[in-house]
Amino acid sequence: VEAALSRALVFVGFMGAGKTTSARAAAAALGTEAIDTDRLVEEEAGTPVAQLFAEHGEGEFRVREEKVVLEVLERAGAGQAVSLGGGAVTSPRVREALRAHRVVWLEADAETLWRRAHGPERPLTADRERFELLLAERAAVYEDAADVILPAAAGNAVTEALPWLAVLDRAPEGTRLLWAQAASGSYPVFVGAGLVAAGLRPLDGRGFLVTDTTVAGHHAAAFADAVHSMELEPGEEHKTVATAELLWRELARTEMTRTDHLVALGGGVVGDVAGFCAATYQRGVPVVQVPTTLVAQVDSAFGGKTGVDIPEGKNYVGAYHQPAAVLVDPDLLGTLPPEEVAAGYAEVVKTALIAGGPLWERVRAGAPATDPDVISGCIRTKLAVVAEDERDAGRRQVLNLGHTVAHAIETATGYSRYRHGEAVALGLLAALRLSGDEALREEVAGLLGAAGLPARLDGVAPEAVVEATARDKKRRGSEPVPFVLVTAPGDVTFGNRVARDDVLAAVRELA
Ligand SMILES: NC(=O)c1ccc[n+]([C@@H]2O[C@H](COP(=O)([O-])OP(=O)(O)OC[C@H]3O[C@@H](n4cnc5c(N)ncnc54)[C@H](O)[C@@H]3O)[C@@H](O)[C@H]2O)c1
């Protein structure tokens, strides 16, 4: 923990995010005192914040707040934990002063914050609509200022994340630490351009590299310190038990032990196979995921689903095994062929539809697929869903948006005609047709089309696709497979029953 002492930790976030409690928890772990700027403003004024607001107005409060906050930030030294009032970051001078410190944003959704914050002692919580508008505005400012983004809902994320600040100190400037929480374990996610070239190593001990021959040609040199490297043949057709067996045996031959770790450098195929080997070799060893495709950076490297295909079905054999850490370096995407970037963009659009809010706004405004803020937004969306439901018992099913028809297309075309992301693009259009929002379907079709993704299904009969949905892994017993539908961006439901004829019509429309 002492490594976190290089700078002060400053907690920012909306009202109800738990800044005071988090600063106290961090201070306790660091053996220092927490400083709460709202309390200091109150002490100086001799009245509670609510009364200051009521009697003198917000403007007067902000002036007093800025003065106090600037004084605190000027003095705050290494290892101190400071919590700021929710609106303090609206001052440009405060934002400037924050640059000298480690800024930790406690992120939460509007629902959670409203539940926690709403009350007479909070002057800005009189009206829900205003509350949400203010949140949307502020979230952009918090995000911009943040070095560390923690889910506010996760109780002990603060103390668990503290030791990882030492790794963040070794990362290139501008790298962010995100926090992944799941029932079976939590782990850090580092997002930053150049962190692979800089040789960032989140874990101590010996690393065993797994990659594929294509990725190795571009990026394996950065992992020359690995004690052993294994290169798979690239492609979905190698995501098999046979490949896993090759890896298990090579790990045994090269004497990998449980104090060592795997490093999975590659796209979703490498990540899934290496993750599966990590889950099973000697009943489980740590794996660091280093995703090199957009699909992997926004989706497959997180959440702990690992596995391989069998001829009877995709991802039919696998295990849940959360990574020990994930390194996301957008620079690695520089060598990715445009079709693979496009395939990843389909997952970006899917995730933005699930998230709604600022991520959806960014994507619909035409942000490039590989924009680091878009990538980070997608990661946080997926992590928030997995934090709620690691094993697909409920909410995690929303991540399957567009995937029921996509998997059926892949199965019916023998996994060779479309990339996974291309099938997802078609699947999204079908899901939006079934959701009944014509304008949204049009808008999404426009985004996918502009990215060069296919809008037409060919080479397979729609009936065959609908038949294939009947074998979907997500179905339960003899029930038909449920669909994920979009009411509006940010409002996605799962477990919907859809009539076979409607599915057929939605797929026919694509053909
Ligand atoms: N575990 C999960 O939660 C999850 C989620 C989504 C998808 N997936 C799985 O992910 C797989 C698809 O992943 P993918 O789209 O990353 O495919 P992929 O791993 O096959 O990579 C696509 C191609 O890009 C090449 N490549 C990778 N990185 C590169 C780089 N930086 N420069 C140049 N070439 C590069 C690869 O060699 C490969 O040929 C599927 O098997 C899917 O089932 C898993």
mmCIF file of C-alpha atoms in Angstrom, residues 186-445:
data_model
loop_
_atom_site.group_PDB
_atom_site.id
_atom_site.type_symbol
_atom_site.label_atom_id
_atom_site.label_comp_id
_atom_site.label_asym_id
_atom_site.label_seq_id
_atom_site.Cartn_x
_atom_site.Cartn_y
_atom_site.Cartn_z
ATOM 1 C CA SER A 186 -11.916 -8.575 -8.591
ATOM 2 C CA TYR A 187 -9.049 -7.358 -10.732
ATOM 3 C CA PRO A 188 -7.471 -4.215 -12.152
ATOM 4 C CA VAL A 189 -7.832 -3.094 -15.753
ATOM 5 C CA PHE A 190 -5.166 -0.708 -17.045
ATOM 6 C CA VAL A 191 -6.133 1.307 -20.127
ATOM 7 C CA GLY A 192 -3.474 3.403 -21.769
ATOM 8 C CA ALA A 193 -1.790 4.065 -25.080
ATOM 9 C CA GLY A 194 1.769 2.755 -25.075
ATOM 10 C CA LEU A 195 1.601 0.640 -21.941
ATOM 11 C CA VAL A 196 2.686 -2.506 -23.787
ATOM 12 C CA ALA A 197 5.665 -0.807 -25.421
ATOM 13 C CA ALA A 198 6.554 0.615 -22.000
ATOM 14 C CA GLY A 199 6.806 -2.959 -20.675
ATOM 15 C CA LEU A 200 4.185 -2.621 -17.928
ATOM 16 C CA ARG A 201 3.962 -5.846 -15.868
ATOM 17 C CA PRO A 202 1.086 -5.933 -13.392
ATOM 18 C CA LEU A 203 2.106 -9.227 -11.749
ATOM 19 C CA ASP A 204 5.379 -10.327 -10.214
ATOM 20 C CA GLY A 205 6.695 -13.764 -11.083
ATOM 21 C CA ARG A 206 7.273 -15.695 -14.278
ATOM 22 C CA GLY A 207 5.050 -15.049 -17.292
ATOM 23 C CA PHE A 208 4.265 -17.706 -19.939
ATOM 24 C CA LEU A 209 3.142 -16.032 -23.167
ATOM 25 C CA VAL A 210 0.329 -17.387 -25.344
ATOM 26 C CA THR A 211 -0.309 -15.592 -28.627
ATOM 27 C CA ASP A 212 -1.010 -16.394 -32.276
ATOM 28 C CA THR A 213 1.475 -16.275 -35.134
ATOM 29 C CA THR A 214 -0.006 -13.088 -36.654
ATOM 30 C CA VAL A 215 -0.016 -11.143 -33.397
ATOM 31 C CA ALA A 216 3.438 -12.480 -32.528
ATOM 32 C CA GLY A 217 4.822 -10.894 -35.699
ATOM 33 C CA HIS A 218 3.551 -7.472 -34.636
ATOM 34 C CA HIS A 219 3.683 -7.361 -30.865
ATOM 35 C CA ALA A 220 5.393 -10.314 -29.155
ATOM 36 C CA ALA A 221 8.770 -8.531 -29.021
ATOM 37 C CA ALA A 222 7.385 -6.420 -26.163
ATOM 38 C CA PHE A 223 7.136 -9.658 -24.140
ATOM 39 C CA ALA A 224 10.652 -10.923 -24.736
ATOM 40 C CA ASP A 225 11.022 -11.399 -20.972
ATOM 41 C CA ALA A 226 8.452 -14.247 -20.943
ATOM 42 C CA VAL A 227 10.069 -17.479 -19.745
ATOM 43 C CA HIS A 228 8.351 -19.342 -22.568
ATOM 44 C CA SER A 229 6.254 -18.347 -25.610
ATOM 45 C CA MET A 230 3.606 -20.380 -27.378
ATOM 46 C CA GLU A 231 2.198 -19.333 -30.759
ATOM 47 C CA LEU A 232 -1.137 -20.727 -31.924
ATOM 48 C CA GLU A 233 -2.359 -20.814 -35.496
ATOM 49 C CA PRO A 234 -4.721 -17.831 -35.840
ATOM 50 C CA GLY A 235 -8.451 -18.243 -36.389
ATOM 51 C CA GLU A 236 -11.652 -19.513 -34.822
ATOM 52 C CA GLU A 237 -11.027 -22.995 -36.272
ATOM 53 C CA HIS A 238 -8.154 -23.347 -33.798
ATOM 54 C CA LYS A 239 -10.271 -22.536 -30.756
ATOM 55 C CA THR A 240 -10.471 -26.228 -29.942
ATOM 56 C CA VAL A 241 -9.839 -28.826 -27.259
ATOM 57 C CA ALA A 242 -6.909 -30.032 -29.379
ATOM 58 C CA THR A 243 -5.265 -26.589 -29.112
ATOM 59 C CA ALA A 244 -5.945 -26.505 -25.376
ATOM 60 C CA GLU A 245 -4.295 -29.911 -25.020
ATOM 61 C CA LEU A 246 -1.211 -28.697 -26.896
ATOM 62 C CA LEU A 247 -0.971 -25.780 -24.476
ATOM 63 C CA TRP A 248 -1.534 -27.870 -21.317
ATOM 64 C CA ARG A 249 1.204 -30.247 -22.378
ATOM 65 C CA GLU A 250 3.625 -27.507 -23.343
ATOM 66 C CA LEU A 251 3.049 -25.788 -20.002
ATOM 67 C CA ALA A 252 3.749 -29.079 -18.241
ATOM 68 C CA ARG A 253 6.884 -29.706 -20.324
ATOM 69 C CA THR A 254 8.198 -26.211 -19.650
ATOM 70 C CA GLU A 255 7.413 -26.648 -15.952
ATOM 71 C CA MET A 256 4.913 -23.918 -15.384
ATOM 72 C CA THR A 257 3.779 -23.894 -11.749
ATOM 73 C CA ARG A 258 0.940 -22.254 -9.894
ATOM 74 C CA THR A 259 3.092 -19.327 -8.776
ATOM 75 C CA ASP A 260 3.647 -18.463 -12.457
ATOM 76 C CA HIS A 261 1.061 -16.840 -14.730
ATOM 77 C CA LEU A 262 -0.088 -16.920 -18.337
ATOM 78 C CA VAL A 263 -0.083 -13.819 -20.510
ATOM 79 C CA ALA A 264 -2.735 -14.020 -23.244
ATOM 80 C CA LEU A 265 -1.664 -11.642 -26.030
ATOM 81 C CA GLY A 266 -4.201 -11.659 -28.843
ATOM 82 C CA GLY A 267 -7.817 -11.415 -29.911
ATOM 83 C CA GLY A 268 -10.796 -13.243 -28.487
ATOM 84 C CA VAL A 269 -9.599 -16.606 -29.743
ATOM 85 C CA VAL A 270 -6.254 -16.446 -27.929
ATOM 86 C CA GLY A 271 -7.948 -14.930 -24.866
ATOM 87 C CA ASP A 272 -10.628 -17.637 -24.697
ATOM 88 C CA VAL A 273 -8.243 -20.585 -25.214
ATOM 89 C CA ALA A 274 -5.481 -19.250 -22.968
ATOM 90 C CA GLY A 275 -8.089 -18.297 -20.359
ATOM 91 C CA PHE A 276 -9.510 -21.827 -20.530
ATOM 92 C CA CYS A 277 -6.040 -23.333 -20.084
ATOM 93 C CA ALA A 278 -5.443 -20.980 -17.154
ATOM 94 C CA ALA A 279 -8.734 -22.125 -15.607
ATOM 95 C CA THR A 280 -7.869 -25.792 -15.950
ATOM 96 C CA TYR A 281 -4.077 -26.239 -15.881
ATOM 97 C CA GLN A 282 -3.247 -27.518 -12.409
ATOM 98 C CA ARG A 283 -6.858 -26.562 -11.533
ATOM 99 C CA GLY A 284 -6.213 -22.901 -12.105
ATOM 100 C CA VAL A 285 -3.348 -20.456 -12.598
ATOM 101 C CA PRO A 286 -3.504 -16.661 -13.009
ATOM 102 C CA VAL A 287 -3.852 -15.134 -16.468
ATOM 103 C CA VAL A 288 -3.126 -11.569 -17.566
ATOM 104 C CA GLN A 289 -5.208 -10.698 -20.600
ATOM 105 C CA VAL A 290 -3.577 -8.376 -23.143
ATOM 106 C CA PRO A 291 -6.274 -7.930 -25.815
ATOM 107 C CA THR A 292 -5.068 -6.955 -29.296
ATOM 108 C CA THR A 293 -8.340 -6.738 -31.266
ATOM 109 C CA LEU A 294 -11.156 -4.255 -30.763
ATOM 110 C CA VAL A 295 -13.536 -7.151 -29.982
ATOM 111 C CA ALA A 296 -11.190 -8.266 -27.232
ATOM 112 C CA GLN A 297 -10.490 -4.748 -25.896
ATOM 113 C CA VAL A 298 -14.154 -3.831 -25.523
ATOM 114 C CA ASP A 299 -15.578 -7.229 -24.693
ATOM 115 C CA SER A 300 -13.940 -10.643 -24.621
ATOM 116 C CA ALA A 301 -10.973 -9.918 -22.317
ATOM 117 C CA PHE A 302 -13.344 -9.111 -19.423
ATOM 118 C CA GLY A 303 -15.906 -11.042 -17.476
ATOM 119 C CA GLY A 304 -14.133 -14.364 -17.102
ATOM 120 C CA LYS A 305 -15.866 -16.454 -19.756
ATOM 121 C CA THR A 306 -13.274 -18.768 -21.253
ATOM 122 C CA GLY A 307 -13.627 -21.775 -23.487
ATOM 123 C CA VAL A 308 -13.311 -23.596 -26.755
ATOM 124 C CA ASP A 309 -15.636 -24.714 -29.559
ATOM 125 C CA ILE A 310 -16.609 -28.268 -30.365
ATOM 126 C CA PRO A 311 -18.060 -29.280 -33.731
ATOM 127 C CA GLU A 312 -21.503 -29.433 -32.109
ATOM 128 C CA GLY A 313 -21.441 -25.854 -30.889
ATOM 129 C CA LYS A 314 -19.489 -22.651 -30.372
ATOM 130 C CA ASN A 315 -18.134 -22.037 -26.847
ATOM 131 C CA TYR A 316 -19.762 -25.289 -25.716
ATOM 132 C CA VAL A 317 -16.884 -26.253 -23.385
ATOM 133 C CA GLY A 318 -15.369 -23.793 -20.975
ATOM 134 C CA ALA A 319 -15.109 -22.332 -17.514
ATOM 135 C CA TYR A 320 -15.526 -19.052 -15.700
ATOM 136 C CA HIS A 321 -12.074 -17.779 -14.775
ATOM 137 C CA GLN A 322 -11.578 -14.088 -14.106
ATOM 138 C CA PRO A 323 -8.248 -12.637 -15.237
ATOM 139 C CA ALA A 324 -5.705 -11.528 -12.643
ATOM 140 C CA ALA A 325 -5.331 -8.254 -14.561
ATOM 141 C CA VAL A 326 -6.077 -6.823 -18.009
ATOM 142 C CA LEU A 327 -3.801 -4.503 -19.998
ATOM 143 C CA VAL A 328 -5.635 -2.529 -22.686
ATOM 144 C CA ASP A 329 -3.349 -0.647 -25.045
ATOM 145 C CA PRO A 330 -5.215 1.043 -27.929
ATOM 146 C CA ASP A 331 -1.868 1.424 -29.759
ATOM 147 C CA LEU A 332 -1.955 -2.339 -30.434
ATOM 148 C CA LEU A 333 -4.962 -1.772 -32.685
ATOM 149 C CA GLY A 334 -2.752 0.124 -35.128
ATOM 150 C CA THR A 335 -1.828 -3.118 -36.893
ATOM 151 C CA LEU A 336 -5.359 -4.510 -36.975
ATOM 152 C CA PRO A 337 -6.849 -4.896 -40.493
ATOM 153 C CA PRO A 338 -9.824 -2.556 -41.166
ATOM 154 C CA GLU A 339 -12.296 -5.480 -41.415
ATOM 155 C CA GLU A 340 -11.337 -6.548 -37.890
ATOM 156 C CA VAL A 341 -11.783 -2.983 -36.608
ATOM 157 C CA ALA A 342 -15.232 -2.961 -38.223
ATOM 158 C CA ALA A 343 -16.096 -6.309 -36.619
ATOM 159 C CA GLY A 344 -15.195 -4.844 -33.238
ATOM 160 C CA TYR A 345 -17.314 -1.787 -33.946
ATOM 161 C CA ALA A 346 -20.431 -3.996 -33.973
ATOM 162 C CA GLU A 347 -19.675 -4.897 -30.327
ATOM 163 C CA VAL A 348 -19.077 -1.202 -29.576
ATOM 164 C CA VAL A 349 -22.526 -0.305 -30.927
ATOM 165 C CA LYS A 350 -24.092 -3.202 -29.004
ATOM 166 C CA THR A 351 -22.459 -2.046 -25.777
ATOM 167 C CA ALA A 352 -23.438 1.587 -26.357
ATOM 168 C CA LEU A 353 -27.081 0.530 -26.829
ATOM 169 C CA ILE A 354 -26.933 -1.323 -23.513
ATOM 170 C CA ALA A 355 -25.257 1.605 -21.748
ATOM 171 C CA GLY A 356 -27.266 4.505 -23.176
ATOM 172 C CA GLY A 357 -26.148 7.855 -21.699
ATOM 173 C CA PRO A 358 -22.799 9.416 -22.565
ATOM 174 C CA LEU A 359 -21.402 6.300 -24.286
ATOM 175 C CA TRP A 360 -24.357 6.070 -26.662
ATOM 176 C CA GLU A 361 -24.172 9.831 -27.309
ATOM 177 C CA ARG A 362 -20.473 9.535 -28.156
ATOM 178 C CA VAL A 363 -21.013 6.603 -30.501
ATOM 179 C CA ARG A 364 -24.029 8.066 -32.292
ATOM 180 C CA ALA A 365 -22.070 11.307 -32.800
ATOM 181 C CA GLY A 366 -19.620 9.264 -34.864
ATOM 182 C CA ALA A 367 -16.703 8.710 -32.455
ATOM 183 C CA PRO A 368 -14.101 6.486 -34.127
ATOM 184 C CA ALA A 369 -14.261 2.798 -33.196
ATOM 185 C CA THR A 370 -10.840 2.896 -31.546
ATOM 186 C CA ASP A 371 -11.362 6.106 -29.520
ATOM 187 C CA PRO A 372 -9.852 5.325 -26.072
ATOM 188 C CA ASP A 373 -12.797 6.954 -24.273
ATOM 189 C CA VAL A 374 -15.214 4.776 -26.227
ATOM 190 C CA ILE A 375 -13.153 1.687 -25.392
ATOM 191 C CA SER A 376 -13.052 2.647 -21.718
ATOM 192 C CA GLY A 377 -16.823 3.321 -21.715
ATOM 193 C CA CYS A 378 -17.511 -0.098 -23.254
ATOM 194 C CA ILE A 379 -15.280 -1.807 -20.698
ATOM 195 C CA ARG A 380 -17.018 -0.095 -17.774
ATOM 196 C CA THR A 381 -20.423 -1.005 -19.167
ATOM 197 C CA LYS A 382 -19.489 -4.664 -19.447
ATOM 198 C CA LEU A 383 -17.843 -4.691 -16.020
ATOM 199 C CA ALA A 384 -20.920 -3.132 -14.395
ATOM 200 C CA VAL A 385 -23.145 -5.824 -15.886
ATOM 201 C CA VAL A 386 -20.804 -8.644 -14.842
ATOM 202 C CA ALA A 387 -20.492 -7.175 -11.335
ATOM 203 C CA GLU A 388 -24.235 -7.611 -10.959
ATOM 204 C CA ASP A 389 -24.434 -11.100 -12.429
ATOM 205 C CA GLU A 390 -21.246 -13.000 -13.186
ATOM 206 C CA ARG A 391 -22.836 -16.260 -14.330
ATOM 207 C CA ASP A 392 -25.675 -15.313 -16.671
ATOM 208 C CA ALA A 393 -28.410 -15.902 -14.092
ATOM 209 C CA GLY A 394 -30.100 -12.640 -15.060
ATOM 210 C CA ARG A 395 -28.834 -9.229 -16.033
ATOM 211 C CA ARG A 396 -25.674 -10.521 -17.788
ATOM 212 C CA GLN A 397 -27.970 -11.823 -20.504
ATOM 213 C CA VAL A 398 -28.333 -8.254 -21.830
ATOM 214 C CA LEU A 399 -24.783 -8.588 -23.174
ATOM 215 C CA ASN A 400 -26.271 -11.081 -25.585
ATOM 216 C CA LEU A 401 -28.077 -8.303 -27.458
ATOM 217 C CA GLY A 402 -27.945 -9.161 -31.166
ATOM 218 C CA HIS A 403 -26.124 -12.404 -30.453
ATOM 219 C CA THR A 404 -28.997 -14.867 -30.733
ATOM 220 C CA VAL A 405 -29.379 -14.270 -34.455
ATOM 221 C CA ALA A 406 -25.605 -13.654 -34.800
ATOM 222 C CA HIS A 407 -24.683 -17.062 -33.362
ATOM 223 C CA ALA A 408 -27.364 -18.686 -35.519
ATOM 224 C CA ILE A 409 -25.909 -17.018 -38.621
ATOM 225 C CA GLU A 410 -22.424 -18.231 -37.658
ATOM 226 C CA THR A 411 -23.639 -21.776 -37.031
ATOM 227 C CA ALA A 412 -25.755 -21.919 -40.205
ATOM 228 C CA THR A 413 -22.835 -20.663 -42.307
ATOM 229 C CA GLY A 414 -20.276 -23.000 -40.744
ATOM 230 C CA TYR A 415 -18.347 -20.164 -38.990
ATOM 231 C CA SER A 416 -16.651 -19.279 -42.253
ATOM 232 C CA ARG A 417 -18.717 -16.712 -44.131
ATOM 233 C CA TYR A 418 -18.935 -13.927 -41.549
ATOM 234 C CA ARG A 419 -16.658 -12.709 -38.817
ATOM 235 C CA HIS A 420 -18.292 -12.840 -35.393
ATOM 236 C CA GLY A 421 -18.626 -9.032 -35.335
ATOM 237 C CA GLU A 422 -20.152 -8.990 -38.828
ATOM 238 C CA ALA A 423 -22.747 -11.513 -37.708
ATOM 239 C CA VAL A 424 -23.387 -9.353 -34.634
ATOM 240 C CA ALA A 425 -24.087 -6.356 -36.887
ATOM 241 C CA LEU A 426 -26.789 -8.365 -38.679
ATOM 242 C CA GLY A 427 -28.048 -9.765 -35.376
ATOM 243 C CA LEU A 428 -28.393 -6.250 -33.939
ATOM 244 C CA LEU A 429 -30.546 -5.171 -36.861
ATOM 245 C CA ALA A 430 -32.782 -8.204 -36.347
ATOM 246 C CA ALA A 431 -33.032 -7.531 -32.598
ATOM 247 C CA LEU A 432 -33.932 -3.886 -33.255
ATOM 248 C CA ARG A 433 -36.628 -4.933 -35.715
ATOM 249 C CA LEU A 434 -38.078 -7.226 -33.037
ATOM 250 C CA SER A 435 -37.821 -4.340 -30.553
ATOM 251 C CA GLY A 436 -40.086 -2.258 -32.780
ATOM 252 C CA ASP A 437 -38.219 1.082 -32.797
ATOM 253 C CA GLU A 438 -37.897 1.861 -36.481
ATOM 254 C CA ALA A 439 -35.998 5.138 -36.032
ATOM 255 C CA LEU A 440 -33.408 3.516 -33.780
ATOM 256 C CA ARG A 441 -32.985 0.611 -36.201
ATOM 257 C CA GLU A 442 -32.372 3.093 -39.019
ATOM 258 C CA GLU A 443 -29.845 5.023 -36.969
ATOM 259 C CA VAL A 444 -27.938 1.879 -35.987
ATOM 260 C CA ALA A 445 -28.024 0.608 -39.583
#
